[in-house]
Short mmCIF file of C-alpha atoms and ligand atoms in Angstrom, two decimals:
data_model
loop_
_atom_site.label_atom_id
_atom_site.label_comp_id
_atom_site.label_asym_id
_atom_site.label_seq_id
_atom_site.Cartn_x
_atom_site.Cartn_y
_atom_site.Cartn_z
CA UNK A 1 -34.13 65.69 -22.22
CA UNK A 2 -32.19 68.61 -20.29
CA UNK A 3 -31.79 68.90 -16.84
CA UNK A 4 -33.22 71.94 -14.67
CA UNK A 5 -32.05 71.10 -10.71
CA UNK A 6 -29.60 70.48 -10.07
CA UNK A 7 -27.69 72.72 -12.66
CA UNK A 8 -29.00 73.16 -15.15
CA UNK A 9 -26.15 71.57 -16.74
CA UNK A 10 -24.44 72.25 -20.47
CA UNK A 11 -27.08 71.02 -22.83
CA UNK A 12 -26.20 69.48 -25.83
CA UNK A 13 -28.34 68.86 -29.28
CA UNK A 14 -28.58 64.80 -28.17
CA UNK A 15 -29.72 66.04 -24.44
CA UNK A 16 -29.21 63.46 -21.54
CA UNK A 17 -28.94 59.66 -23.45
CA UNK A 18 -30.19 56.43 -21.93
CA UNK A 19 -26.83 56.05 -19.85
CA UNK A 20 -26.70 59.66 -18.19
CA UNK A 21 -30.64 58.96 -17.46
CA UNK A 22 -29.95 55.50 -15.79
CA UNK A 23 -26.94 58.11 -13.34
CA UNK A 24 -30.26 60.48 -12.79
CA UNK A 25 -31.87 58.32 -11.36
CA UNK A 26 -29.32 55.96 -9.78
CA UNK A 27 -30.26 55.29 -6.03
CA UNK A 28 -27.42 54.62 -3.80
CA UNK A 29 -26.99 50.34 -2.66
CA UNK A 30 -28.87 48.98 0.13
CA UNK A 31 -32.72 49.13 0.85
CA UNK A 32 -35.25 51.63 -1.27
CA UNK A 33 -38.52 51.69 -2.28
CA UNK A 34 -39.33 54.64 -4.90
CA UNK A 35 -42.56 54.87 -6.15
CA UNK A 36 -43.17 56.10 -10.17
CA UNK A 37 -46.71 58.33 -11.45
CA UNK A 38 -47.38 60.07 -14.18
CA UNK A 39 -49.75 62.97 -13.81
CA UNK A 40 -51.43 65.61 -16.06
CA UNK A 41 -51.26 69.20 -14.47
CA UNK A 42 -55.02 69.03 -12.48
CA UNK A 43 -53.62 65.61 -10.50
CA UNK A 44 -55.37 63.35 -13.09
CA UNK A 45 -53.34 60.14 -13.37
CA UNK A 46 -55.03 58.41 -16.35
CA UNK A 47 -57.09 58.91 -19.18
CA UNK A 48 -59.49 56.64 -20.15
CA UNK A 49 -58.86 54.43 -17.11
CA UNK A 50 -54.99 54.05 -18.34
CA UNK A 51 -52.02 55.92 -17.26
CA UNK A 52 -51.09 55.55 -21.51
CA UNK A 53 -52.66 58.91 -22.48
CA UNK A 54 -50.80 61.21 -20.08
CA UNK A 55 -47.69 59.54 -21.53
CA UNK A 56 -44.64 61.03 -23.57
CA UNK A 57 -41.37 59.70 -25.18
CA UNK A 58 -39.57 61.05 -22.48
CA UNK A 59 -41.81 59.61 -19.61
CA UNK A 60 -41.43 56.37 -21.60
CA UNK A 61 -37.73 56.54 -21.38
CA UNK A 62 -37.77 57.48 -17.49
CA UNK A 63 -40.20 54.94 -16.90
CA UNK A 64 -37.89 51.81 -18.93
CA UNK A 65 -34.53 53.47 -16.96
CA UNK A 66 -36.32 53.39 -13.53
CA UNK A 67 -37.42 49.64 -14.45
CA UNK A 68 -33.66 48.84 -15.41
CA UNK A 69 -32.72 50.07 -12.29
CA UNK A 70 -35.18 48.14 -10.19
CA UNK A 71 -34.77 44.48 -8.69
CA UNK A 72 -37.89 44.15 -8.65
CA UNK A 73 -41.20 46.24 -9.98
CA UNK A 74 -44.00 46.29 -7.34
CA UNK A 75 -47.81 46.96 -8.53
CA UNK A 76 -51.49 46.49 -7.43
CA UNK A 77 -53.51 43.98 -8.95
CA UNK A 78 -55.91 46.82 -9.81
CA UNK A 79 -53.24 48.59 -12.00
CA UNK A 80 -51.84 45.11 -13.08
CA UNK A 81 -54.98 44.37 -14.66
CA UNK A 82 -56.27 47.66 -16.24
CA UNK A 83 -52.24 47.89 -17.60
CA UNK A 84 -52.72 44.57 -18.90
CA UNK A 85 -49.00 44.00 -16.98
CA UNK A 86 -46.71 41.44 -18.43
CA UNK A 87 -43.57 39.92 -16.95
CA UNK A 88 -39.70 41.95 -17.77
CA UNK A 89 -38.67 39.99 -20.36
CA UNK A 90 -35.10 39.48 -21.86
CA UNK A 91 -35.93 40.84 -25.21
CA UNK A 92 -37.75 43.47 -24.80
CA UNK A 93 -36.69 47.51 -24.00
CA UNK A 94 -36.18 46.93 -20.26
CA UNK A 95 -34.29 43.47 -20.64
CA UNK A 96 -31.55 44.85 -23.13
CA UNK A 97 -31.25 48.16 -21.07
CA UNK A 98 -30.34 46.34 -17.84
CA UNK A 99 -27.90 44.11 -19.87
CA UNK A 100 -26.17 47.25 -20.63
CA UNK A 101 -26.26 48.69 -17.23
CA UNK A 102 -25.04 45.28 -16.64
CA UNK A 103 -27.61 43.97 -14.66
CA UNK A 104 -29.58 40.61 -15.03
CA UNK A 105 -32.16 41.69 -17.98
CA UNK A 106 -35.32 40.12 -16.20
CA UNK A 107 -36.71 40.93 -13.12
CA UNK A 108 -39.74 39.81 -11.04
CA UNK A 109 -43.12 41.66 -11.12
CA UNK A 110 -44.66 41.83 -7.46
CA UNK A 111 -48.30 42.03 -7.54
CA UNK A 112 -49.90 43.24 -4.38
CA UNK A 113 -53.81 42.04 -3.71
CA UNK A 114 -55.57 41.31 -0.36
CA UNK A 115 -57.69 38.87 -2.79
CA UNK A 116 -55.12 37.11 -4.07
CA UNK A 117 -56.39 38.04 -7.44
CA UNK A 118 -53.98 37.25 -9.87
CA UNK A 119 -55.15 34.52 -11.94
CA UNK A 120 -52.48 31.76 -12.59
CA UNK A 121 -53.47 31.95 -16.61
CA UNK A 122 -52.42 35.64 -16.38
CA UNK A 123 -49.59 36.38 -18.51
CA UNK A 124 -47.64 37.60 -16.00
CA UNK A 125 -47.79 33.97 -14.52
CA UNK A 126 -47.27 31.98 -17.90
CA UNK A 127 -44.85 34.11 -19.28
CA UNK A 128 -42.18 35.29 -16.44
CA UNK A 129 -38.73 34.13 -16.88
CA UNK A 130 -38.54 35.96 -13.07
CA UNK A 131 -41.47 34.48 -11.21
CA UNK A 132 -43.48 36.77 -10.36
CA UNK A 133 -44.50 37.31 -6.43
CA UNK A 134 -47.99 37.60 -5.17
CA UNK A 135 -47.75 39.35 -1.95
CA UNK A 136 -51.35 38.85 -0.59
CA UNK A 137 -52.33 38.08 3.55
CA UNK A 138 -53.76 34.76 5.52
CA UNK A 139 -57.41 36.23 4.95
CA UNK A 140 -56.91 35.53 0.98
CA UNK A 141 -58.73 31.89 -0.45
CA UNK A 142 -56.08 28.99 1.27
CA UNK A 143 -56.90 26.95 -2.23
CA UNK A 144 -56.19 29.57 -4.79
CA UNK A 145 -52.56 30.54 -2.98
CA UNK A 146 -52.01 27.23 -3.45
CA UNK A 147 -52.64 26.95 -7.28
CA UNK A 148 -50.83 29.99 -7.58
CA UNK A 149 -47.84 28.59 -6.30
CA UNK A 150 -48.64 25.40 -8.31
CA UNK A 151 -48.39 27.49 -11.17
CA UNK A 152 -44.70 29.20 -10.30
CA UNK A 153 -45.84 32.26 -8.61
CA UNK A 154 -43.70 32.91 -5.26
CA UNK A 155 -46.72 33.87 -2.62
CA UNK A 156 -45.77 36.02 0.26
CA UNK A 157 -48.14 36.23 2.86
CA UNK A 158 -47.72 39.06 4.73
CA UNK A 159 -50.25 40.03 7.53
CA UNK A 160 -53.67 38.17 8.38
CA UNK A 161 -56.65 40.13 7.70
CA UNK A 162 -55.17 42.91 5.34
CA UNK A 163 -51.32 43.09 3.56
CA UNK A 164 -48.70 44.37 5.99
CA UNK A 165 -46.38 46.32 3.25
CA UNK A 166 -43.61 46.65 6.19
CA UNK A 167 -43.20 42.75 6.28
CA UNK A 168 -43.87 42.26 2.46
CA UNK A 169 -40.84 44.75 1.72
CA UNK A 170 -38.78 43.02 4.30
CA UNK A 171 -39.72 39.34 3.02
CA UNK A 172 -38.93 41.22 -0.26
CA UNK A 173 -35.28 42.29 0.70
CA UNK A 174 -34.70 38.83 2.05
CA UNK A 175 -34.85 37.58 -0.95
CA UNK A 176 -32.71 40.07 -2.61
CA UNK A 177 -35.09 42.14 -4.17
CA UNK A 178 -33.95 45.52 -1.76
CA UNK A 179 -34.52 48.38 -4.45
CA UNK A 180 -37.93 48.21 -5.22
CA UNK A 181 -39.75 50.44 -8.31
CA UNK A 182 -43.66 50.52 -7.11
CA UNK A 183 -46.01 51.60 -10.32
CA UNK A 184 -48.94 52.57 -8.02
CA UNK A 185 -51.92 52.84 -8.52
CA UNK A 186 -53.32 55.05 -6.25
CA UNK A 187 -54.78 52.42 -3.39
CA UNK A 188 -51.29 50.94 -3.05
CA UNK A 189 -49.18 54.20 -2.91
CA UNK A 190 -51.75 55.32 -0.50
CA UNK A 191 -51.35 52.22 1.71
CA UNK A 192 -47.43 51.94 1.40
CA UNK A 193 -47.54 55.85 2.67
CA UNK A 194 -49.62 55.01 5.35
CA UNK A 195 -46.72 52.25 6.48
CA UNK A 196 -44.15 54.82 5.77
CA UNK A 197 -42.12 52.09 3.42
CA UNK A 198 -41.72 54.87 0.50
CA UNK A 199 -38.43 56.66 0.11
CA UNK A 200 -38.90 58.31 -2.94
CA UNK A 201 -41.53 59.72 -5.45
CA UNK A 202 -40.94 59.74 -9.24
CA UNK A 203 -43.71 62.32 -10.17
CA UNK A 204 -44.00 63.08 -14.10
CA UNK A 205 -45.94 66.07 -14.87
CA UNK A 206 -47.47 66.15 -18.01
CA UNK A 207 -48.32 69.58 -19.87
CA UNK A 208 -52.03 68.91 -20.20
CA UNK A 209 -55.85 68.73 -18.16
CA UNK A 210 -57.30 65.88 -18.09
CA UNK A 211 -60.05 66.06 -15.41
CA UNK A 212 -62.52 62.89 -14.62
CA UNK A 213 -59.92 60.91 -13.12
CA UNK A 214 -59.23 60.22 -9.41
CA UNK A 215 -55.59 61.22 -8.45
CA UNK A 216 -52.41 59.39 -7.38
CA UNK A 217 -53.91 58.80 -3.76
CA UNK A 218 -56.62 57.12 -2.44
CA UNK A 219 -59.94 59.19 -1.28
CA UNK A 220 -58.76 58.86 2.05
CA UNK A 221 -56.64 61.31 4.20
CA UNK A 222 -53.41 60.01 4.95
CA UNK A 223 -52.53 59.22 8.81
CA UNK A 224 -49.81 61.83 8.91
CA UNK A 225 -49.14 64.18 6.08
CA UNK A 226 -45.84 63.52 3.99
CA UNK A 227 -43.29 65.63 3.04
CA UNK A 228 -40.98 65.66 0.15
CA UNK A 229 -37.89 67.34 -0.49
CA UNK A 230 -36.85 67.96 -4.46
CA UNK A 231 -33.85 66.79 -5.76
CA UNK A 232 -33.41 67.03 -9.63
CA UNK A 233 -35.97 68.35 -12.20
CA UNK A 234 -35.48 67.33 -15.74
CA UNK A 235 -37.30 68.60 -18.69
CA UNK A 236 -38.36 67.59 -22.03
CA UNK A 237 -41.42 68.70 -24.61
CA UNK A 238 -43.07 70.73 -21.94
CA UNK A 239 -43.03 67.57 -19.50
CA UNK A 240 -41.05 67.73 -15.95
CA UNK A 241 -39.66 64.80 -14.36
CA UNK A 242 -38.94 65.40 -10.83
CA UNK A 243 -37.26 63.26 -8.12
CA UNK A 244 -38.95 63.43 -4.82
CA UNK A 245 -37.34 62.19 -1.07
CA UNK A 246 -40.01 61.95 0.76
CA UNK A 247 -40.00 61.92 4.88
CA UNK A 248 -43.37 61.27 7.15
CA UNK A 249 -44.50 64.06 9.43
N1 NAP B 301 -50.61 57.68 -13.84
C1 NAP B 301 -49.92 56.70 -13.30
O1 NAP B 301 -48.70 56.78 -13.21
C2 NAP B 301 -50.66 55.49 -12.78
C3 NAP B 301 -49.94 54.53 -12.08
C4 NAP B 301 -50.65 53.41 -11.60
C5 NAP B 301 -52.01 53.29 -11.81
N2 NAP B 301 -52.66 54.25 -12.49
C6 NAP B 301 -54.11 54.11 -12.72
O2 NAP B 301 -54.76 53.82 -11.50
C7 NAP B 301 -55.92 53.01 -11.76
C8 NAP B 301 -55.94 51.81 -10.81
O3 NAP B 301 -56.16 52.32 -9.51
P1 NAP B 301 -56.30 51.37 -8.24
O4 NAP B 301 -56.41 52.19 -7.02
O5 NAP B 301 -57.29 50.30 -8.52
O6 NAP B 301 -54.87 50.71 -8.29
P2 NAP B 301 -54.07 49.68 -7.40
O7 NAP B 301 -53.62 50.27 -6.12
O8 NAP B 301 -53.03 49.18 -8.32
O9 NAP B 301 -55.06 48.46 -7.19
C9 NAP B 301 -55.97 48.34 -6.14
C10 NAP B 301 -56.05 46.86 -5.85
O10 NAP B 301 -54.73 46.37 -5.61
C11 NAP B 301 -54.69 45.63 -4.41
N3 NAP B 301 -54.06 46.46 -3.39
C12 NAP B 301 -53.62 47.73 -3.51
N4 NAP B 301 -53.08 48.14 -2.36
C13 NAP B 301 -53.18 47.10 -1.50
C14 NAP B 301 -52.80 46.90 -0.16
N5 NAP B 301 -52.19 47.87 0.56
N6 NAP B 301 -53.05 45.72 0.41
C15 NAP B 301 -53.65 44.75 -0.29
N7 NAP B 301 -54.05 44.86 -1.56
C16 NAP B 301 -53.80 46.03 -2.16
C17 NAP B 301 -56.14 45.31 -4.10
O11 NAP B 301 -56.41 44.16 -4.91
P3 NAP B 301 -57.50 43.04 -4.52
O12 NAP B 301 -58.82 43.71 -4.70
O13 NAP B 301 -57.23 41.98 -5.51
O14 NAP B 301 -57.25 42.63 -3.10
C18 NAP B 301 -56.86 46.53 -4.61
O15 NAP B 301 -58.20 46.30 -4.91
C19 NAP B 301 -55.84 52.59 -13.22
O16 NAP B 301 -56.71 53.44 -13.94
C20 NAP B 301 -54.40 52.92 -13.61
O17 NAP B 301 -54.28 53.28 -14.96
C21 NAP B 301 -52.03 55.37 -12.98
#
């Protein structure tokens, strides 16, 4: 992987290794919410109903170092589940690249559903060394929050009728988890635009058409268009991996 902007730098055969990645993409302490897609050149962001087929090595790699660098990795139920999400684990990828950033090598999945969805069988439920948060609002069923929590999940309620991501992302940073990685899909990135919590977008452009799929928004218009500035392009087989600051209005 080589980088284009800023630079381009002196590239060298091995290209940028997992520890100059993990600086790339380093965000500066305190609060930040950055938000990580993968999309093929005509806006699709999955094939097949799964993000998997627009993939790469390299967006493997940025997507692990982005992970490492995360307290905590926010989703939507409806990309937990077609994912099939499981908890950061230890031993696994992610777990033994935080432990060499030096960072605690699990961290908490946040699953974000009006519904309260998440079943409390779900792997990410029975497995998670981290509990894993449901951040869901008063409308959801009383008696499933409650056997979620019976079954170690941390519930957040956050709003009444629908999920106020402003609150959920401060309840978040309460409990430490301030730098948050968000892995879409499309309905949440669209809603956590809409509340202006996003300070960053992680697009990966893959080198291929893909068509058929709906894109890394919802079919709504945002309130307020969004604006991002670029900061650093990085390159590898054809696929760009940009770093986006992103300001509302
Ligand atoms: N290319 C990529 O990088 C990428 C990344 C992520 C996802 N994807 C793809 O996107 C597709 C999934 O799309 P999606 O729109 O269903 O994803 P999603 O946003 O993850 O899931 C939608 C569901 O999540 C919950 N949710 C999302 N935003 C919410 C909010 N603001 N408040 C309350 N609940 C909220 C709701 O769950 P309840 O119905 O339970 O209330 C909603 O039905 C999959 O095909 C996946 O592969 C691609």
């Amino acid at each position: 992987m080589r980088r284009l902007l800023p630079g381009p730098g002196p590239v060298d055969d091995a290209g940028l290794d997992d520890a100059a990645l993990a600086e790339a993409y380093r965000v500066p302490a305190g609060r930040h919410l950055r938000v990580n897609f993968v999309a093929a050149l005509d806006g699709a962001t999955s094939v097949a109903g799964r993000s998997g087929g627009l993939g790469s090595d390299g967006d493997r790699r940025v997507f692990r170092v982005l992970r490492a660098l995360a307290d905590a990795v926010l989703v939507g139920h409806g990309t937990a589940a077609a994912e099939g999400y499981r908890p950061v684990l230890a031993d696994s990828a992610v777990g033994r690249l935080r432990a060499g950033l030096g960072r605690v090598s699990t961290a908490p999945v946040v699953v974000v559903s009006r519904r309260a969805s998440l079943a409390p069988a779900d792997q990410l439920v029975t497995d998670a060394v981290s509990p894993t948060v449901l951040v869901t609002c008063a409308a959801a069923d009383a008696g499933h929050r409650a056997a979620l929590t019976d079954a170690g999940v941390q519930v957040l309620v956050c709003g009444d009728d629908d999920v106020d991501l402003g609150a959920a992302v401060d309840a978040l940073a309460e409990r430490g988890l301030s730098q948050l990685l968000c892995e879409g899909g499309p309905s949440l990135f669209s809603a956590a635009l809409g509340a202006g919590v996003v300070d960053e977008l992680d697009l990966s452009i893959a080198p291929l058409l893909a068509g058929g799929a709906p894109g890394m928004l919802g079919a709504d218009a945002l309130p307020v268009p969004v604006s991002g500035r670029l900061v650093q392009v990085l390159e590898e087989d054809g696929y760009l991996f940009t770093r986006y600051r992103l300001s509302a209005g």
